[in-house]
Tab-separated table of C-alpha atoms in Angstrom:
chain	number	residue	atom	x	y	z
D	4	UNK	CA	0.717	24.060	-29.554
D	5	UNK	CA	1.944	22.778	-32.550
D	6	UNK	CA	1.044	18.504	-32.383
D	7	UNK	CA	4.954	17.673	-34.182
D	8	UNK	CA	6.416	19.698	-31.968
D	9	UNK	CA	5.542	17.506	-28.887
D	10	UNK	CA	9.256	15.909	-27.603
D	11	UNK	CA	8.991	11.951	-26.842
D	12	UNK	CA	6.282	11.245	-24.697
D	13	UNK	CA	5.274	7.796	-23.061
D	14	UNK	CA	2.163	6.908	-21.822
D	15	UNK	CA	2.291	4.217	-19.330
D	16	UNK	CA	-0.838	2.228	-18.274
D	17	UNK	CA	-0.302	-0.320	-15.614
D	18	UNK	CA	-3.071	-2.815	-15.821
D	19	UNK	CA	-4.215	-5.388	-13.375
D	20	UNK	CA	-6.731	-7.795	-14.548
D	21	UNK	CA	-8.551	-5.030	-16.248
D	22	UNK	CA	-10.091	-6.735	-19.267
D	23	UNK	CA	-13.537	-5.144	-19.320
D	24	UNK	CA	-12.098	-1.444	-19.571
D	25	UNK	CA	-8.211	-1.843	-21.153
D	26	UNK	CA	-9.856	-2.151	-24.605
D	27	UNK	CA	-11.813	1.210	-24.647
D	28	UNK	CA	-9.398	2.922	-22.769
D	29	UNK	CA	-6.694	1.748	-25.406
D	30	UNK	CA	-8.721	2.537	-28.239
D	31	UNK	CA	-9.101	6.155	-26.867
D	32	UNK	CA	-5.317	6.374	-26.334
D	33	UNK	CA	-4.514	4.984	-30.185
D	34	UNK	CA	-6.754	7.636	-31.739
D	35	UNK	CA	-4.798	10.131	-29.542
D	36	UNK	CA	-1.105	8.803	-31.236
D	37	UNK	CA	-2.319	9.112	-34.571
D	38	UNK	CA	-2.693	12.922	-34.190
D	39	UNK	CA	0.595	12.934	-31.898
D	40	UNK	CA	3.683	11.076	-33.788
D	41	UNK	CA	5.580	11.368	-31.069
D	42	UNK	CA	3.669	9.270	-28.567
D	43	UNK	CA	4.218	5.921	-27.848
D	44	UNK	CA	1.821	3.603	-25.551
D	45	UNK	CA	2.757	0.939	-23.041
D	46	UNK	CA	0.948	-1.244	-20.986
D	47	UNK	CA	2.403	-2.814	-18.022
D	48	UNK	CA	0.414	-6.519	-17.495
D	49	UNK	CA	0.982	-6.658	-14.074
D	50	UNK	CA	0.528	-10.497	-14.069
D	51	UNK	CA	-3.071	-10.481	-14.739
D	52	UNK	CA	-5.195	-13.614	-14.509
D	53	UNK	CA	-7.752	-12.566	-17.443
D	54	UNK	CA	-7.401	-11.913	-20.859
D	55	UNK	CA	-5.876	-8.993	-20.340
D	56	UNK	CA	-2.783	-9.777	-22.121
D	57	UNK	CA	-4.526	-11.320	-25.150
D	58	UNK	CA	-6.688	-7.774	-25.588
D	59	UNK	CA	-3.691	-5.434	-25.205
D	60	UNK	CA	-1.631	-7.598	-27.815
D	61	UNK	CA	-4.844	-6.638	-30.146
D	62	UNK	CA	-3.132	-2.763	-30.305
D	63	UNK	CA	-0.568	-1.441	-31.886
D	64	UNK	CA	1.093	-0.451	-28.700
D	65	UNK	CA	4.514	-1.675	-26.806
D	66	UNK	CA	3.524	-4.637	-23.845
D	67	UNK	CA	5.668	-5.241	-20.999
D	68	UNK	CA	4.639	-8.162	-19.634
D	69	UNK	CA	5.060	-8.676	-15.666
D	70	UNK	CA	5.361	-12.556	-14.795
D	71	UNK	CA	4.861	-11.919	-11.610
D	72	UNK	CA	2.461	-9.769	-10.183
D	73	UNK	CA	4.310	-6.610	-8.305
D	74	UNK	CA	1.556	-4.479	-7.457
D	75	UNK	CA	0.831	-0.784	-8.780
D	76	UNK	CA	4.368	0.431	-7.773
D	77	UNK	CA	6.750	-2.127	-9.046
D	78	UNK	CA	4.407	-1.905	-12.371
D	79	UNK	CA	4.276	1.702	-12.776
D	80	UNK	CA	8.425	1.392	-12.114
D	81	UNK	CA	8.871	-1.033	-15.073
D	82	UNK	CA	7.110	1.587	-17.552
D	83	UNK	CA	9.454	4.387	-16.188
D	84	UNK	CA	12.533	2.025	-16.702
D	85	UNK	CA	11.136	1.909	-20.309
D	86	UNK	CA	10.898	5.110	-20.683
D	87	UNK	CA	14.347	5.945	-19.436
D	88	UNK	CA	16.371	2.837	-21.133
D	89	UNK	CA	13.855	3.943	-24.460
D	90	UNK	CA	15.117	7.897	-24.227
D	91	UNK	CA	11.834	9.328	-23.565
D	92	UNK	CA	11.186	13.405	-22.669
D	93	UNK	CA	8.244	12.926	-20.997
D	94	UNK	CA	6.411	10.133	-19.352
D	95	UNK	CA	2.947	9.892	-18.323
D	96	UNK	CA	0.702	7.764	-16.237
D	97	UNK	CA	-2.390	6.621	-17.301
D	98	UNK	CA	-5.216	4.112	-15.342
D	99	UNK	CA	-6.725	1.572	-17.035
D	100	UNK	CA	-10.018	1.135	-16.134
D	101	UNK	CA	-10.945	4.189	-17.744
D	102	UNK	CA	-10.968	6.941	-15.432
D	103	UNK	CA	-8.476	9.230	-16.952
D	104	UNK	CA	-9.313	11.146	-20.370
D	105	UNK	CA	-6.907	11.933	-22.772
D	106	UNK	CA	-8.690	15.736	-23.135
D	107	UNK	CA	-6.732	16.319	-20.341
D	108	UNK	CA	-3.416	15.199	-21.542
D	109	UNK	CA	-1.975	18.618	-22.700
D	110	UNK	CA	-2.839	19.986	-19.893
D	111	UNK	CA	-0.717	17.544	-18.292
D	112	UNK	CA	2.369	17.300	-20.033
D	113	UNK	CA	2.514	21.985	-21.684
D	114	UNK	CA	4.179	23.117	-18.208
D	115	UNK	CA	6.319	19.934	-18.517
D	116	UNK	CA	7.455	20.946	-22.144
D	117	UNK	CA	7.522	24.588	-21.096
D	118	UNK	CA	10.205	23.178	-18.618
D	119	UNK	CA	8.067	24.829	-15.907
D	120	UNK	CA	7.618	22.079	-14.065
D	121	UNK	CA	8.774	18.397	-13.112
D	122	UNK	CA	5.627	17.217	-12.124
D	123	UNK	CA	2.468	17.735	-13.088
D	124	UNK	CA	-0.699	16.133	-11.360
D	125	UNK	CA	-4.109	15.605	-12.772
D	126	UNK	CA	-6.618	16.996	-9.498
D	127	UNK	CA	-9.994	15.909	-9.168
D	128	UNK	CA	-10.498	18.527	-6.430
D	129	UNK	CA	-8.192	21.586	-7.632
D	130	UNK	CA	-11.420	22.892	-9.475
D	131	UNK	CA	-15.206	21.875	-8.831
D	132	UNK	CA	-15.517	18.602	-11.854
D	133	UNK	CA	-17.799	16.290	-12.346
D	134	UNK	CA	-16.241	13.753	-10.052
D	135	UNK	CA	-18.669	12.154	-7.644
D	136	UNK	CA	-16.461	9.788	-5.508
D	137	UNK	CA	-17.604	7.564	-2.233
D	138	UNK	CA	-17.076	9.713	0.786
D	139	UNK	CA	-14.768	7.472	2.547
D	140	UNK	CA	-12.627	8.003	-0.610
D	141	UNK	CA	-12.880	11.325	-0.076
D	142	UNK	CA	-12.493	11.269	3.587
D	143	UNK	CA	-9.103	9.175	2.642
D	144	UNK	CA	-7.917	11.750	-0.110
D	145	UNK	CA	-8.119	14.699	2.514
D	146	UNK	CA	-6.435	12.736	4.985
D	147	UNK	CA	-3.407	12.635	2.949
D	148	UNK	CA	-3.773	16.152	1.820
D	149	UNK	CA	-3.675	17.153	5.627
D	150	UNK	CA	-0.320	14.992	6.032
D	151	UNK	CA	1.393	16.737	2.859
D	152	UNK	CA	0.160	19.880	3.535
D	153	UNK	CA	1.978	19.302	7.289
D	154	UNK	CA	5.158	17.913	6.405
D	155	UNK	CA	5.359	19.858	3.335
D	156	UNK	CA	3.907	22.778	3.449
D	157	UNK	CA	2.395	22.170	0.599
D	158	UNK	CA	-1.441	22.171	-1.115
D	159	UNK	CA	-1.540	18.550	-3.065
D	160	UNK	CA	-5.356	18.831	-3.423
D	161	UNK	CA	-5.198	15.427	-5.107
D	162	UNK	CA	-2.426	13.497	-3.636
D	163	UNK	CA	-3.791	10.134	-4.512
D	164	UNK	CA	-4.262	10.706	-8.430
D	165	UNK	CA	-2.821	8.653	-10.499
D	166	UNK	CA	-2.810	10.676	-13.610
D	167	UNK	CA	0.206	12.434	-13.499
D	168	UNK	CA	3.337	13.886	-15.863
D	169	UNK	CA	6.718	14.151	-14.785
D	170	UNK	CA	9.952	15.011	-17.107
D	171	UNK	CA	13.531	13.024	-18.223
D	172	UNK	CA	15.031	14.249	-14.734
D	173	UNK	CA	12.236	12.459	-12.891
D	174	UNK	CA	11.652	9.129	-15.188
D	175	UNK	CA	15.800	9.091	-14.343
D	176	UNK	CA	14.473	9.158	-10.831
D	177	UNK	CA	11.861	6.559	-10.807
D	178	UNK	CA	13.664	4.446	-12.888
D	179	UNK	CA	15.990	4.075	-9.823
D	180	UNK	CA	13.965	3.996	-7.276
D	181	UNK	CA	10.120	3.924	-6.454
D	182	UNK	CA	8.185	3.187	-3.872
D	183	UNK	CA	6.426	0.218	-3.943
D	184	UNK	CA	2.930	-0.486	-2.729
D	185	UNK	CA	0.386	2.424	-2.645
D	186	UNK	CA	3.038	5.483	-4.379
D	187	UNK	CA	0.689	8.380	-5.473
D	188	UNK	CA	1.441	9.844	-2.155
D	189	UNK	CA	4.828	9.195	-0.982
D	190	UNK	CA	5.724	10.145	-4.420
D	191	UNK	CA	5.030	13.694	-3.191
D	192	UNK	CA	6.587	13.550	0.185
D	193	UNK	CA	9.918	12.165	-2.042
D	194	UNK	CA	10.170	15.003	-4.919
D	195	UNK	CA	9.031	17.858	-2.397
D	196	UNK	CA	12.082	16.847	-0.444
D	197	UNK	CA	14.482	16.923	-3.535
D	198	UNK	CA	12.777	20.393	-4.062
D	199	UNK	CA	11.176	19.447	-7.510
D	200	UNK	CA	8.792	21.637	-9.044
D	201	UNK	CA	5.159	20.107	-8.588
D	202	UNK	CA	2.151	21.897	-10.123
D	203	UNK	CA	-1.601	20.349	-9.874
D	204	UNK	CA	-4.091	21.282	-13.135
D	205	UNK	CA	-7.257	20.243	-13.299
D	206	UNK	CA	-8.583	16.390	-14.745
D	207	UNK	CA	-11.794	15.576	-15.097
D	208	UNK	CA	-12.440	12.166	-13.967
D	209	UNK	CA	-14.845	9.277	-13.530
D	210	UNK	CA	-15.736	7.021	-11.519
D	211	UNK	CA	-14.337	3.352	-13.083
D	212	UNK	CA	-15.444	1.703	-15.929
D	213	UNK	CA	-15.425	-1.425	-14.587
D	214	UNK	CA	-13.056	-4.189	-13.436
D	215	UNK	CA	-12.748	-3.595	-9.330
D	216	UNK	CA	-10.277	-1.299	-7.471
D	217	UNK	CA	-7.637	-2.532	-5.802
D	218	UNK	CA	-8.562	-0.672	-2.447
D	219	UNK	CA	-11.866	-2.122	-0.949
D	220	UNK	CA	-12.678	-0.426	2.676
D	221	UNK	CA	-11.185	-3.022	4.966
D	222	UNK	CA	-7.589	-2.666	3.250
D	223	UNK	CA	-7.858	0.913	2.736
D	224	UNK	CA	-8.037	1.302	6.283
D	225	UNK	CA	-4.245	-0.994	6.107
D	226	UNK	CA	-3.506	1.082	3.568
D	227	UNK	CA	-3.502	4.798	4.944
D	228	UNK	CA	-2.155	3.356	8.158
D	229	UNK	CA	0.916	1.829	6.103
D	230	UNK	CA	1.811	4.472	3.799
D	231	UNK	CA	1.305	7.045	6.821
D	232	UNK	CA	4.245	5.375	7.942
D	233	UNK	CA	6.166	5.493	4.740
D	234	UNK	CA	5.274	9.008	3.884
D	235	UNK	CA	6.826	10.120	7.591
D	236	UNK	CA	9.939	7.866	7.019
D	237	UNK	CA	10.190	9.438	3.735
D	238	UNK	CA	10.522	12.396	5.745
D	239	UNK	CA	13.409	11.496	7.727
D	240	UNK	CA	15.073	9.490	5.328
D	241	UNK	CA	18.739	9.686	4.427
D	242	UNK	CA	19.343	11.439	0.761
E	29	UNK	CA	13.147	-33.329	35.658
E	30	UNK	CA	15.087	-30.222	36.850
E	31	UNK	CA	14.393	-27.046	34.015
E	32	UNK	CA	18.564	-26.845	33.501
E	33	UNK	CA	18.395	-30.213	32.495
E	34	UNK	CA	15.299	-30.365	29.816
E	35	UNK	CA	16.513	-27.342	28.176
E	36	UNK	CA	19.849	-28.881	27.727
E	37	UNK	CA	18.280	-31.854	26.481
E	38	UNK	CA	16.467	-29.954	23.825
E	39	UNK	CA	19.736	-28.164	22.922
E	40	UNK	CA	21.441	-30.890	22.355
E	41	UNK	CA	18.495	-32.166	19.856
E	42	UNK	CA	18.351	-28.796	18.091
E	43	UNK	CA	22.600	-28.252	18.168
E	44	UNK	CA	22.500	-31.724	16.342
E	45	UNK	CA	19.568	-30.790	14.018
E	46	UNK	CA	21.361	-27.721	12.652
E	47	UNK	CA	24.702	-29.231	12.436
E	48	UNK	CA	22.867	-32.221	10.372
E	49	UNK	CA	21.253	-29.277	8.198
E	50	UNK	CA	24.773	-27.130	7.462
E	51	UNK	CA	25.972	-31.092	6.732
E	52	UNK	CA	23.261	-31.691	3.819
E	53	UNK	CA	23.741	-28.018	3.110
E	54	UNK	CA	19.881	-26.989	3.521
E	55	UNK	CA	21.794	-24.279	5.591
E	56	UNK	CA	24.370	-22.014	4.499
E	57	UNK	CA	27.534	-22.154	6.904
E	58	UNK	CA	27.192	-18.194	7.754
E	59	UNK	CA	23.414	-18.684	8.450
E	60	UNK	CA	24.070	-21.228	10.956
E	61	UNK	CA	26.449	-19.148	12.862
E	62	UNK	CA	23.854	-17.124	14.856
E	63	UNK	CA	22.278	-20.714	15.645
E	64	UNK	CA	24.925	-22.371	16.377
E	65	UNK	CA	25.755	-19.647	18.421
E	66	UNK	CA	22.643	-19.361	20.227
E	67	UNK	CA	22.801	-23.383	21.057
E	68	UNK	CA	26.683	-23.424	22.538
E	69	UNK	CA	25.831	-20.632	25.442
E	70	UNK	CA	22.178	-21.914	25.949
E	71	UNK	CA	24.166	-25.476	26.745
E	72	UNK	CA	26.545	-24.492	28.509
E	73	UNK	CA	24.674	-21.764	30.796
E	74	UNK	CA	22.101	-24.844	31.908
E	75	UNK	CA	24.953	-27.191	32.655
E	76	UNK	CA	26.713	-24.971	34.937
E	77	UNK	CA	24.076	-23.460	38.022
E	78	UNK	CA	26.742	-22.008	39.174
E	79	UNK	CA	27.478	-19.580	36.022
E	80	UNK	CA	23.775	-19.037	35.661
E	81	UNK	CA	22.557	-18.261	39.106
E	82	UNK	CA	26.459	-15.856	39.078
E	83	UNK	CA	24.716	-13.787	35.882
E	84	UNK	CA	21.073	-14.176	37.609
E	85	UNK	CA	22.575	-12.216	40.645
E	86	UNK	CA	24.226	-10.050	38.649
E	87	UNK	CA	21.298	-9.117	36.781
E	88	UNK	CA	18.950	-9.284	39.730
E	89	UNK	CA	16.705	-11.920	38.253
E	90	UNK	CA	15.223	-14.122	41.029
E	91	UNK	CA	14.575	-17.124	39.465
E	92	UNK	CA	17.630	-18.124	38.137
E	93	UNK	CA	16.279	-20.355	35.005
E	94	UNK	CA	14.564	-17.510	33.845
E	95	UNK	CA	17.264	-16.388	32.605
E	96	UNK	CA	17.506	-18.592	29.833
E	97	UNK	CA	14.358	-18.031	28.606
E	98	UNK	CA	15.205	-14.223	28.176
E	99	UNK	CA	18.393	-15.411	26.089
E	100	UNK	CA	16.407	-17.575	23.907
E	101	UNK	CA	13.943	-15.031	23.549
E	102	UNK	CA	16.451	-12.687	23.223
E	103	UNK	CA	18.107	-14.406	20.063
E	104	UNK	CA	14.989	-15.600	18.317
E	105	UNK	CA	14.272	-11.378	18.426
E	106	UNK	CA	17.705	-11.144	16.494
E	107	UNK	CA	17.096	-13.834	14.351
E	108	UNK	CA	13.750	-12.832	13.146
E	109	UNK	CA	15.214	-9.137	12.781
E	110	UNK	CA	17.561	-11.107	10.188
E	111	UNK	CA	15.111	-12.534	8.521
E	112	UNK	CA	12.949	-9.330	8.174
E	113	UNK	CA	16.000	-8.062	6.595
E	114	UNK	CA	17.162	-10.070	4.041
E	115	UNK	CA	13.011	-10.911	3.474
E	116	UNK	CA	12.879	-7.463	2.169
E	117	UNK	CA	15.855	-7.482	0.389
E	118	UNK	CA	14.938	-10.722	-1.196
E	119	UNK	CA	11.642	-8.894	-2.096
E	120	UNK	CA	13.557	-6.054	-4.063
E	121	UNK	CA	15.779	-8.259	-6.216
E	122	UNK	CA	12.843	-10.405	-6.883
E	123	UNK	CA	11.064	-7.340	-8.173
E	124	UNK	CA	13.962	-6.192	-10.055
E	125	UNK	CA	14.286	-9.843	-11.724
E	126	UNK	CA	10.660	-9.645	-13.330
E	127	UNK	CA	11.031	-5.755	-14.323
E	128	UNK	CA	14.011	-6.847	-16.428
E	129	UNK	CA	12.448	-9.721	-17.737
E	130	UNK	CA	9.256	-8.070	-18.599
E	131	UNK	CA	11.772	-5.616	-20.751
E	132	UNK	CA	14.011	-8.192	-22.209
E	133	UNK	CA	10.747	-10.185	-23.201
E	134	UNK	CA	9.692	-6.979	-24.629
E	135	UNK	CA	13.052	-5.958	-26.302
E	136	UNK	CA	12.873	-10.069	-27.576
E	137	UNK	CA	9.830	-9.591	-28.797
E	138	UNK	CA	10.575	-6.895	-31.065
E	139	UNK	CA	14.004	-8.377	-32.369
E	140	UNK	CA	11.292	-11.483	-33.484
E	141	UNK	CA	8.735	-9.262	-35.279
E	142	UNK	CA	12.124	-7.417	-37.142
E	143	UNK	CA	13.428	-10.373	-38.560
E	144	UNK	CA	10.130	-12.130	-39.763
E	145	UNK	CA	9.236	-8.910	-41.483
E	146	UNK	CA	12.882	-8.988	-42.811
E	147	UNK	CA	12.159	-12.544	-43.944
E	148	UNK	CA	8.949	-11.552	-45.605
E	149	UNK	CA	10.615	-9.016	-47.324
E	150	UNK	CA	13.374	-11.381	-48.877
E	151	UNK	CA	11.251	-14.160	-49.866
C-alpha cells in the first residue's frame, strides 16, 4: 500500500500516570508519522499525577489534557470526539505503556481503508504470539470470550484488547456515546448489536513496559462482575 | 413515651429542619417536595391511632406502629432511588464538562502557538 495514500488517521493514546513508558512508546509512534503524512498523534492525560504531561508536551504531537481524571472510557471518548470534531477517516487506539507495536498498525487499519470492515481488533490469541500473560488474565479474557460468543454468536478471541481500529461511521458513534469504565468488551456487545462489521487480525503484544495496570486481582474480580452486568444490559437495551 | 408520640416529635424536628433548609435555600423547593411530603403523612398518621391502626387492619399488620416504619422505610427507598439517579446523571455531565474542556484547552492552545509564530514572523 502506497504510505500517501493512507486517508486521515488518528492515533489515540490514553495515558494514566504512565511516565516511565509514554516517552518510548511516543518516540516509536513519531518515527511512524514521519513515513505516514497523514497521521496525527494524540494523547489523552487522563489527569495524571506524574510528569506525564510535561513528557508528552516534549513531542510534536496534539495533547488533550483531562483535568479530571475519567478513567479509560471517558479518556478514550475525548480522543474519538477529536477525531470526529477534527474530520478524521480512521481512528485508532493505542496503550501507553508500551504494549502495542506500531508493526502491527496496517494490519489494523487495510480492511478499514478497504471499507471491509468497521472494526478491526488487534488479538493476542487469534494466532499463537509471543504473548505470555498471567493466567488469571487469561482465565478473565476467556471468560468474556464465552459471554460474547453466547450473546453474540460471535468468536472475539481477544475481547479485552485495547488495540483496535474502527472507521468515520464508528468515531461518529463513540463520539456520542461510550461506555465508561472497563469498554473493550461492551464495545463488542454494542456494535454486534448495530450489526457492524468486526474482524480480529493478529497483534503481537507484550507484557507492559512499566508503570502499573489499572486492574490488580482484587478489582478485577469487581470488574468482570460489573461489566458482566453491563455487557447483558447492553443486550437488552433500547436502540 | 408512647412510639406515636416520639416519632411525631422527631417529625416535627425534621419538618422544621427542612423547611429552615428550603428557607436559606441549601434546598431547592422541588427537592424538598418528596420530604416535605414524607414528613406531613408520617405526622399526621402518628397523631391519629385511629387512621393508623384503620390502614394497619387493612393491611393486616399486627402491630399497628409498624406501620410507620415501613412508610419511612418506604420513602427513604424512593429517595435514595432519586439520588442514584440524578448521581449518575450528575456523573455524565461532569464527564462531558472536562472532555470539552480538555478540547477547548487544546483548540486554545493552538490558537496561542498561531499567533506567536505570526508575531515572530512580523517582527
Amino acid at each position: 500500500m502506497c504510505l500517501e495514500s493512507i486517508p486521515k488517521t488518528l492515533i489515540i493514546v490514553p495515558a494514566y500516570n504512565e511516565q516511565d513508558t509514554i516517552g518510548k512508546t511516543l518516540s516509536s509512534l513519531v518515527e511512524l508519522k514521519e513515513e505516514i503524512r497523514n497521521l496525527e498523534i494524540c494523547v489523552v492525560n487522563d489527569g495524571s499525577t506524574d510528569r506525564t504531561k510535561d513528557i508528552v508536551s516534549t513531542f510534536d504531537v496534539v495533547q488533550l489534557d483531562l483535568s479530571q481524571n475519567l478513567g479509560i472510557g471517558g479518556a478514550v471518548q475525548t480522543g474519538y470526539k477529536y477525531a470526529y470534531n477534527q474530520g478524521f477517516d480512521i481512528a485508532v487506539q493505542f496503550d501507553a505503556d508500551g504494549q502495542h507495536k506500531t508493526s502491527d498498525l496496517f494490519d489494523l487499519i487495510t480492511p478499514i481503508i478497504n471499507d471491509e470492515e468497521d472494526m478491526v481488533i488487534g488479538s493476542r490469541f487469534l494466532h499463537r504470539t509471543d504473548y505470555k500473560g498471567s493466567k488469571l488474565r487469561r482465565i478473565g479474557i476467556y471468560y468474556f470470550y464465552v459471554i460474547l460468543k453466547l450473546l453474540t454468536k460471535k468468536s472475539y478471541t481477544d475481547p479485552t484488547s485495547g488495540y483496535r481500529a474502527i472507521n468515520r461511521h464508528v468515531i461518529e458513534l463513540f463520539a456520542n456515546d461510550y461506555p465508561k469504565d472497563y469498554p473493550e468488551p461492551e464495545v463488542l456487545m454494542h456494535l454486534s448489536r448495530k450489526k457492524m462489521r468486526i474482524k480480529e487480525v493478529t497483534a503481537n503484544m507484550q507484557g507492559r513496559q512499566g508503570g502499573e495496570s489499572s486492574i490488580t486481582p482484587w478489582k478485577s474480580i469487581y470488574y468482570m462482575g460489573k461489566v458482566t452486568l453491563s455487557i447483558l444490559m447492553q443486550s437488552i437495551v433500547k436502540e | 413515651m408512647d412510639i406515636t408520640i416520639f416519632s411525631f416529635i422527631i417529625v416535627c424536628i425534621f419538618f422544621v429542619i427542612v423547611i429552615e433548609a428550603v428557607r436559606r435555600g441549601i434546598f431547592e423547593t422541588k427537592d424538598s417536595l418528596i420530604w416535605i411530603f414524607t414528613c406531613i403523612v408520617l405526622g399526621v398518621l402518628s397523631l391519629s391511632p385511629g387512621l393508623l391502626n384503620f390502614l394497619a387492619k387493612f393491611l393486616g399488620i399486627v402491630y399497628a406502629p409498624s406501620l410507620l416504619f415501613l412508610f419511612g422505610l418506604l420513602c427513604t427507598i424512593i429517595m435514595i432511588f432519586d439520588l442514584t439517579k440524578r448521581i449518575s446523571k450528575l456523573n455524565n455531565k461532569v464527564i462531558l464538562l472536562t472532555q470539552e474542556l480538555s478540547l477547548l484547552k487544546q483548540d486554545y492552545q493552538k490558537h496561542l502557538n498561531k499567533t506567536s509564530k505570526q508575531r515572530k514572523e512580523n517582527a
